[in-house]
Amino acid sequence: MNLGHLQLISGLPCSKQGKILERLGFCSEIDFIRYTQDGKKLPEDPKLFIKDLQFEDVPVRLYQPRAPSEGLRRGLIYLHGGGWMFGSISKESESVVVSVGYRLAPEHKYPSQFRDCLTASIHFMKTAEDYGVDSACVIISGDSVGGNLAAAVCQALVSRSNFPKPLAQILIYPGLQAIDFYLPSYQQNCAVPLLYREHVINCCLKYLEKDVSVLENVMEGSHVPLDMKLKYGRWVNPDNIPEEFKIRSYKPHLPTSYSDEVYEVAKPALETTFSPLLAEDSIVSRLPLSYILTCEYDVLRDDGLLYKKRLEDSGVPVTWYHVKDGFHGVISLFDFGILSFRSGKKAMDNIVNFLKSL
């Protein structure tokens, strides 16, 4: 590979660059993406105390405002999906933020990521006052895959007896189901950066340590038995998505034949720790006040819209913010120099305002 080749791929999205380098034998796609993410070092901030700690052997980073507080603060558990906004959220909302360094796939098998996040959340909620936080004012949050983990952790917490439930959950463009990859947003935005439909399914299979050769079959829905389609069709259904989101390049998808072989490969993706949108009504109805952020040009948009409807139908108050000109990952670019996006800043401000209202 020469300089010309490097210049050619430099303008591509990070995942595409990684895929090319993997095929050329230089490094794996996942290693490249992690390298680019780890390369962005967070500068010291004079307005924050930043500490690296261990919560039950799970590494976390704690962000505490230096400014004195008259009483206990709210606490925000943040499960990252590659975003870098922990310090800004802590400063702007005057909250204590805990970023959880959960173990990553594929080195660590699913569902170790969920277990790490749940363990760290329980530890923090039990010891909140040690960090100047009111234990009744803890919020579970996350972006992208972190939004998926936040939804699953919140469901697990409200299912525990004799344990206080979180004050709220904040889900930022979360992926919440692996049933239907032909929802309107998956069709409309299948090739929109920074997250492609194929890349979502590929990552899901790698996350589960499964054979990616079934990717096309999973995309078509061959992994879902008829009884599951009937049961979950109440919740994962294009009919539950407002018509305004179907105007752009959407066609109803024809049912495909079921395959036992594909089901056995993809079966873990239908568990609620992987697909929180499939949780029973008895769990969803117990969830706390919720905030959901979606972006128009994001394959995961409709996952958020469907969860919003499920929550509202179950009597859970939902604050929804839709970024009409946003794409997946836009909030990570709210303060990114010449690559900053105004819509990302507006979305970040909206999240902070929601936190301040609690």
Short mmCIF file of C-alpha atoms in Angstrom, two decimals:
data_model
loop_
_atom_site.label_atom_id
_atom_site.label_comp_id
_atom_site.label_asym_id
_atom_site.label_seq_id
_atom_site.Cartn_x
_atom_site.Cartn_y
_atom_site.Cartn_z
CA MET A 1 0.00 0.00 0.00
CA ASN A 2 1.41 3.40 -0.98
CA LEU A 3 0.55 6.98 -0.10
CA GLY A 4 -1.95 7.18 -2.95
CA HIS A 5 -3.86 4.21 -1.57
CA LEU A 6 -3.94 5.73 1.89
CA GLN A 7 -5.25 9.01 0.52
CA LEU A 8 -7.92 7.13 -1.42
CA ILE A 9 -9.38 5.42 1.65
CA SER A 10 -8.84 8.31 4.08
CA GLY A 11 -12.11 9.93 3.07
CA LEU A 12 -14.13 6.79 3.75
CA PRO A 13 -16.02 6.13 6.99
CA CYS A 14 -13.96 4.52 9.75
CA SER A 15 -15.71 1.12 9.41
CA LYS A 16 -15.04 1.04 5.63
CA GLN A 17 -11.38 1.96 6.15
CA GLY A 18 -11.10 -0.85 8.69
CA LYS A 19 -12.74 -3.36 6.36
CA ILE A 20 -10.31 -2.51 3.54
CA LEU A 21 -7.28 -2.78 5.84
CA GLU A 22 -8.57 -6.12 7.16
CA ARG A 23 -8.91 -7.52 3.62
CA LEU A 24 -5.39 -6.33 2.82
CA GLY A 25 -4.10 -8.18 5.90
CA PHE A 26 -2.82 -5.14 7.82
CA CYS A 27 -5.12 -5.39 10.85
CA SER A 28 -8.64 -6.39 11.81
CA GLU A 29 -11.51 -3.99 11.20
CA ILE A 30 -12.31 -3.92 14.94
CA ASP A 31 -8.69 -3.18 15.90
CA PHE A 32 -8.59 -0.27 13.45
CA ILE A 33 -11.84 1.25 14.75
CA ARG A 34 -10.60 0.98 18.34
CA TYR A 35 -7.28 2.55 17.37
CA THR A 36 -9.03 5.56 15.84
CA GLN A 37 -11.30 5.93 18.88
CA ASP A 38 -8.52 5.50 21.43
CA GLY A 39 -6.44 8.03 19.55
CA LYS A 40 -8.71 10.84 20.70
CA LYS A 41 -7.37 11.67 24.15
CA LEU A 42 -9.60 13.55 26.54
CA PRO A 43 -7.84 16.69 27.79
CA GLU A 44 -7.74 17.64 31.44
CA ASP A 45 -10.54 19.92 32.47
CA PRO A 46 -10.07 22.52 35.23
CA LYS A 47 -13.78 22.32 36.05
CA LEU A 48 -13.82 18.57 36.70
CA PHE A 49 -12.29 15.96 38.97
CA ILE A 50 -11.64 12.88 36.79
CA LYS A 51 -10.82 9.59 38.51
CA ASP A 52 -10.27 6.05 37.26
CA LEU A 53 -11.84 3.53 39.63
CA GLN A 54 -12.98 -0.09 39.86
CA PHE A 55 -16.58 -1.02 40.62
CA GLU A 56 -16.53 -4.74 41.46
CA ASP A 57 -13.58 -5.30 39.09
CA VAL A 58 -15.29 -3.28 36.32
CA PRO A 59 -13.18 -0.23 35.32
CA VAL A 60 -15.03 3.08 35.39
CA ARG A 61 -14.10 6.73 34.95
CA LEU A 62 -15.75 9.19 37.31
CA TYR A 63 -16.40 12.83 36.35
CA GLN A 64 -17.24 15.17 39.24
CA PRO A 65 -17.79 18.93 38.97
CA ARG A 66 -15.23 20.84 41.05
CA ALA A 67 -17.72 23.57 41.89
CA PRO A 68 -19.22 23.15 45.38
CA SER A 69 -22.79 21.89 45.64
CA GLU A 70 -25.34 22.75 48.33
CA GLY A 71 -26.55 19.17 48.43
CA LEU A 72 -26.17 15.78 46.79
CA ARG A 73 -26.00 15.82 43.01
CA ARG A 74 -27.73 13.68 40.41
CA GLY A 75 -25.67 10.79 39.05
CA LEU A 76 -25.48 9.63 35.44
CA ILE A 77 -24.24 6.16 34.52
CA TYR A 78 -23.04 6.41 30.91
CA LEU A 79 -22.61 3.30 28.78
CA HIS A 80 -20.63 4.42 25.78
CA GLY A 81 -21.06 3.47 22.17
CA GLY A 82 -17.95 5.30 20.98
CA GLY A 83 -19.04 8.80 22.03
CA TRP A 84 -16.84 11.25 23.94
CA MET A 85 -19.28 13.56 25.71
CA PHE A 86 -18.95 12.47 29.34
CA GLY A 87 -17.07 15.54 30.55
CA SER A 88 -19.36 17.97 28.75
CA ILE A 89 -22.48 16.32 30.19
CA SER A 90 -20.97 16.44 33.68
CA LYS A 91 -20.09 20.13 33.44
CA GLU A 92 -23.21 21.38 31.70
CA SER A 93 -25.71 19.46 33.84
CA GLU A 94 -23.70 19.71 37.09
CA SER A 95 -23.98 15.94 37.46
CA VAL A 96 -21.58 13.21 38.53
CA VAL A 97 -21.00 11.00 35.49
CA VAL A 98 -19.73 7.41 35.60
CA SER A 99 -18.45 6.07 32.29
CA VAL A 100 -18.32 2.27 32.39
CA GLY A 101 -15.39 0.53 30.71
CA TYR A 102 -17.22 -2.72 30.02
CA ARG A 103 -15.37 -5.60 28.36
CA LEU A 104 -15.50 -5.55 24.58
CA ALA A 105 -16.42 -8.15 22.00
CA PRO A 106 -15.17 -10.26 20.34
CA GLU A 107 -12.45 -10.89 22.94
CA HIS A 108 -15.11 -11.20 25.64
CA LYS A 109 -18.16 -13.30 24.96
CA TYR A 110 -21.70 -11.95 25.08
CA PRO A 111 -23.35 -11.22 27.50
CA SER A 112 -20.28 -10.19 29.53
CA GLN A 113 -20.78 -6.59 28.32
CA PHE A 114 -24.29 -6.48 29.76
CA ARG A 115 -23.14 -8.10 33.00
CA ASP A 116 -20.33 -5.57 33.44
CA CYS A 117 -22.72 -2.67 32.92
CA LEU A 118 -25.28 -4.12 35.32
CA THR A 119 -22.62 -4.83 37.96
CA ALA A 120 -21.19 -1.30 37.75
CA SER A 121 -24.68 0.25 37.85
CA ILE A 122 -25.71 -1.70 40.95
CA HIS A 123 -22.44 -0.83 42.70
CA PHE A 124 -22.83 2.87 41.98
CA MET A 125 -26.46 2.96 43.05
CA LYS A 126 -25.53 1.30 46.34
CA THR A 127 -22.60 3.63 47.01
CA ALA A 128 -23.87 6.82 45.35
CA GLU A 129 -23.54 9.01 48.43
CA ASP A 130 -19.81 8.18 48.63
CA TYR A 131 -19.48 10.23 45.43
CA GLY A 132 -21.77 13.06 46.46
CA VAL A 133 -24.78 11.64 44.61
CA ASP A 134 -28.35 11.21 45.78
CA SER A 135 -29.10 7.48 45.38
CA ALA A 136 -32.67 8.36 44.38
CA CYS A 137 -31.39 10.50 41.50
CA VAL A 138 -29.40 8.03 39.37
CA ILE A 139 -30.00 7.94 35.61
CA ILE A 140 -28.96 5.11 33.26
CA SER A 141 -27.86 6.31 29.83
CA GLY A 142 -25.96 5.37 26.70
CA ASP A 143 -25.51 6.01 22.99
CA SER A 144 -25.69 3.52 20.10
CA VAL A 145 -24.73 0.08 21.45
CA GLY A 146 -24.47 1.81 24.82
CA GLY A 147 -28.12 2.80 24.41
CA ASN A 148 -28.92 -0.87 23.87
CA LEU A 149 -27.04 -1.78 27.06
CA ALA A 150 -28.69 1.05 29.00
CA ALA A 151 -32.16 -0.19 28.02
CA ALA A 152 -31.28 -3.78 29.00
CA VAL A 153 -29.70 -2.70 32.30
CA CYS A 154 -32.72 -0.56 33.17
CA GLN A 155 -35.03 -3.50 32.54
CA ALA A 156 -32.88 -5.71 34.76
CA LEU A 157 -32.85 -3.13 37.56
CA VAL A 158 -36.63 -2.68 37.65
CA SER A 159 -36.97 -6.47 37.77
CA ARG A 160 -34.97 -6.72 41.00
CA SER A 161 -37.02 -6.91 44.17
CA ASN A 162 -36.13 -4.65 47.09
CA PHE A 163 -33.90 -2.49 44.92
CA PRO A 164 -34.64 1.14 43.99
CA LYS A 165 -35.26 1.74 40.33
CA PRO A 166 -33.35 4.42 38.41
CA LEU A 167 -34.80 7.90 38.28
CA ALA A 168 -34.73 7.87 34.47
CA GLN A 169 -33.17 6.35 31.38
CA ILE A 170 -31.60 8.24 28.48
CA LEU A 171 -31.29 6.33 25.20
CA ILE A 172 -29.38 8.05 22.41
CA TYR A 173 -29.98 6.50 18.97
CA PRO A 174 -30.17 3.01 20.50
CA GLY A 175 -30.30 -0.31 18.67
CA LEU A 176 -33.05 -2.29 20.38
CA GLN A 177 -34.09 -5.25 18.25
CA ALA A 178 -32.73 -7.89 15.87
CA ILE A 179 -36.08 -9.05 14.46
CA ASP A 180 -36.64 -6.78 11.47
CA PHE A 181 -33.88 -5.21 9.38
CA TYR A 182 -36.38 -3.96 6.78
CA LEU A 183 -38.08 -1.32 8.90
CA PRO A 184 -38.44 2.00 7.05
CA SER A 185 -35.27 3.49 8.55
CA TYR A 186 -33.24 0.40 7.63
CA GLN A 187 -34.43 0.69 4.02
CA GLN A 188 -34.11 4.47 3.74
CA ASN A 189 -30.70 4.74 5.39
CA CYS A 190 -29.12 1.39 4.51
CA ALA A 191 -26.13 3.11 2.89
CA VAL A 192 -26.00 6.35 4.90
CA PRO A 193 -22.79 6.98 6.90
CA LEU A 194 -21.79 6.47 9.60
CA LEU A 195 -23.74 3.26 10.16
CA TYR A 196 -24.77 0.96 7.35
CA ARG A 197 -27.41 -1.78 7.60
CA GLU A 198 -24.91 -4.48 6.63
CA HIS A 199 -22.47 -3.19 9.23
CA VAL A 200 -25.13 -3.41 11.97
CA ILE A 201 -25.84 -7.07 11.25
CA ASN A 202 -22.16 -7.88 10.83
CA CYS A 203 -21.37 -6.33 14.21
CA CYS A 204 -24.29 -8.16 15.83
CA LEU A 205 -23.02 -11.52 14.61
CA LYS A 206 -19.44 -10.76 15.63
CA TYR A 207 -20.68 -9.54 19.02
CA LEU A 208 -22.39 -12.91 19.48
CA GLU A 209 -19.33 -14.76 18.11
CA LYS A 210 -21.40 -16.22 15.30
CA ASP A 211 -20.68 -17.09 11.68
CA VAL A 212 -21.13 -13.96 9.56
CA SER A 213 -21.87 -16.08 6.50
CA VAL A 214 -25.57 -15.99 7.55
CA LEU A 215 -25.64 -12.18 7.32
CA GLU A 216 -27.91 -12.07 4.25
CA ASN A 217 -30.26 -14.65 5.78
CA VAL A 218 -30.55 -12.65 8.99
CA MET A 219 -31.13 -9.46 7.03
CA GLU A 220 -34.04 -11.16 5.27
CA GLY A 221 -35.50 -12.40 8.58
CA SER A 222 -34.92 -16.13 8.10
CA HIS A 223 -33.77 -16.41 11.72
CA VAL A 224 -37.18 -15.61 13.24
CA PRO A 225 -39.65 -18.49 13.79
CA LEU A 226 -43.29 -17.88 12.87
CA ASP A 227 -44.49 -17.96 16.49
CA MET A 228 -41.96 -15.24 17.40
CA LYS A 229 -42.95 -13.16 14.39
CA LEU A 230 -46.57 -13.31 15.53
CA LYS A 231 -45.73 -12.52 19.16
CA TYR A 232 -43.22 -9.74 18.58
CA GLY A 233 -45.07 -8.38 15.55
CA ARG A 234 -47.24 -6.45 17.99
CA TRP A 235 -44.21 -4.37 18.92
CA VAL A 236 -41.80 -4.60 15.96
CA ASN A 237 -44.09 -3.55 13.17
CA PRO A 238 -43.92 -0.78 10.55
CA ASP A 239 -47.59 -0.07 11.32
CA ASN A 240 -46.44 1.32 14.69
CA ILE A 241 -44.26 3.93 13.00
CA PRO A 242 -45.83 7.29 12.13
CA GLU A 243 -46.59 7.74 8.43
CA GLU A 244 -44.32 10.78 8.19
CA PHE A 245 -41.33 8.45 8.53
CA LYS A 246 -42.42 6.22 5.62
CA ILE A 247 -42.52 8.86 2.91
CA ARG A 248 -38.89 8.45 1.88
CA SER A 249 -38.14 5.28 -0.17
CA TYR A 250 -40.04 2.69 1.85
CA LYS A 251 -41.66 -0.51 0.57
CA PRO A 252 -43.25 -3.19 2.79
CA HIS A 253 -40.99 -6.23 2.95
CA LEU A 254 -42.41 -9.58 1.84
CA PRO A 255 -42.11 -12.44 4.39
CA THR A 256 -39.23 -14.86 3.87
CA SER A 257 -38.94 -18.55 4.63
CA TYR A 258 -37.74 -19.60 8.06
CA SER A 259 -34.52 -21.58 8.54
CA ASP A 260 -33.79 -23.70 11.63
CA GLU A 261 -30.09 -23.50 10.82
CA VAL A 262 -30.04 -19.70 10.71
CA TYR A 263 -32.18 -19.52 13.86
CA GLU A 264 -29.70 -21.65 15.81
CA VAL A 265 -26.90 -19.29 14.80
CA ALA A 266 -28.75 -16.05 15.55
CA LYS A 267 -30.93 -17.21 18.46
CA PRO A 268 -29.10 -15.17 21.18
CA ALA A 269 -29.98 -11.99 19.26
CA LEU A 270 -33.63 -12.57 20.16
CA GLU A 271 -32.96 -12.50 23.92
CA THR A 272 -34.08 -9.38 25.75
CA THR A 273 -30.55 -8.62 26.95
CA PHE A 274 -29.72 -8.19 23.25
CA SER A 275 -33.11 -6.97 22.00
CA PRO A 276 -34.70 -4.98 24.86
CA LEU A 277 -37.62 -3.98 22.62
CA LEU A 278 -38.87 -7.57 23.00
CA ALA A 279 -39.30 -7.41 26.79
CA GLU A 280 -42.66 -8.37 28.26
CA ASP A 281 -45.25 -5.69 29.07
CA SER A 282 -44.88 -6.47 32.77
CA ILE A 283 -41.27 -5.24 32.60
CA VAL A 284 -41.76 -2.30 30.23
CA SER A 285 -44.60 -0.89 32.35
CA ARG A 286 -42.25 -0.64 35.36
CA LEU A 287 -39.57 1.38 33.59
CA PRO A 288 -38.78 4.92 34.75
CA LEU A 289 -39.21 8.27 33.05
CA SER A 290 -37.51 7.95 29.65
CA TYR A 291 -35.69 10.14 27.16
CA ILE A 292 -35.14 8.87 23.61
CA LEU A 293 -33.15 10.62 20.92
CA THR A 294 -33.44 9.58 17.28
CA CYS A 295 -31.87 10.85 14.06
CA GLU A 296 -33.64 10.98 10.69
CA TYR A 297 -30.69 9.61 8.69
CA ASP A 298 -29.94 6.62 10.92
CA VAL A 299 -30.78 2.96 10.36
CA LEU A 300 -31.61 2.69 14.08
CA ARG A 301 -34.17 5.51 14.03
CA ASP A 302 -37.18 3.22 14.03
CA ASP A 303 -35.91 1.13 16.94
CA GLY A 304 -36.18 4.30 19.01
CA LEU A 305 -39.60 5.17 17.61
CA LEU A 306 -40.96 1.68 18.34
CA TYR A 307 -39.62 1.71 21.89
CA LYS A 308 -41.12 5.16 22.42
CA LYS A 309 -44.53 3.80 21.45
CA ARG A 310 -44.14 0.71 23.66
CA LEU A 311 -43.21 2.83 26.65
CA GLU A 312 -46.05 5.29 26.10
CA ASP A 313 -48.56 2.47 25.57
CA SER A 314 -47.40 1.05 28.92
CA GLY A 315 -47.93 4.36 30.72
CA VAL A 316 -44.26 5.39 30.93
CA PRO A 317 -43.65 9.13 30.35
CA VAL A 318 -41.33 9.70 27.40
CA THR A 319 -39.45 12.79 26.28
CA TRP A 320 -38.52 12.38 22.61
CA TYR A 321 -36.09 14.51 20.65
CA HIS A 322 -35.73 13.91 16.93
CA VAL A 323 -32.77 15.34 15.02
CA LYS A 324 -34.30 16.00 11.61
CA ASP A 325 -30.95 16.58 9.90
CA GLY A 326 -28.98 14.18 12.11
CA PHE A 327 -27.17 10.93 11.43
CA HIS A 328 -25.89 8.15 13.67
CA GLY A 329 -23.06 9.43 15.86
CA VAL A 330 -23.77 13.12 15.30
CA ILE A 331 -23.66 13.96 19.01
CA SER A 332 -20.05 12.78 19.20
CA LEU A 333 -19.31 15.57 16.73
CA PHE A 334 -20.96 18.39 18.68
CA ASP A 335 -17.55 19.86 19.59
CA PHE A 336 -15.19 18.54 16.94
CA GLY A 337 -13.54 21.63 15.51
CA ILE A 338 -14.22 22.17 11.81
CA LEU A 339 -16.10 18.85 11.74
CA SER A 340 -18.61 19.99 14.36
CA PHE A 341 -22.30 19.78 13.50
CA ARG A 342 -24.81 22.33 14.77
CA SER A 343 -27.46 19.62 15.06
CA GLY A 344 -25.15 17.68 17.36
CA LYS A 345 -24.79 20.72 19.64
CA LYS A 346 -28.56 21.24 19.72
CA ALA A 347 -29.07 17.59 20.60
CA MET A 348 -26.48 17.76 23.37
CA ASP A 349 -28.14 20.88 24.79
CA ASN A 350 -31.49 19.08 24.73
CA ILE A 351 -30.08 16.14 26.69
CA VAL A 352 -28.54 18.48 29.26
CA ASN A 353 -31.84 20.37 29.63
CA PHE A 354 -33.65 17.09 30.22
CA LEU A 355 -31.14 16.18 32.93
CA LYS A 356 -31.53 19.56 34.60
CA SER A 357 -35.30 19.10 34.66
CA LEU A 358 -35.07 15.95 36.76
#
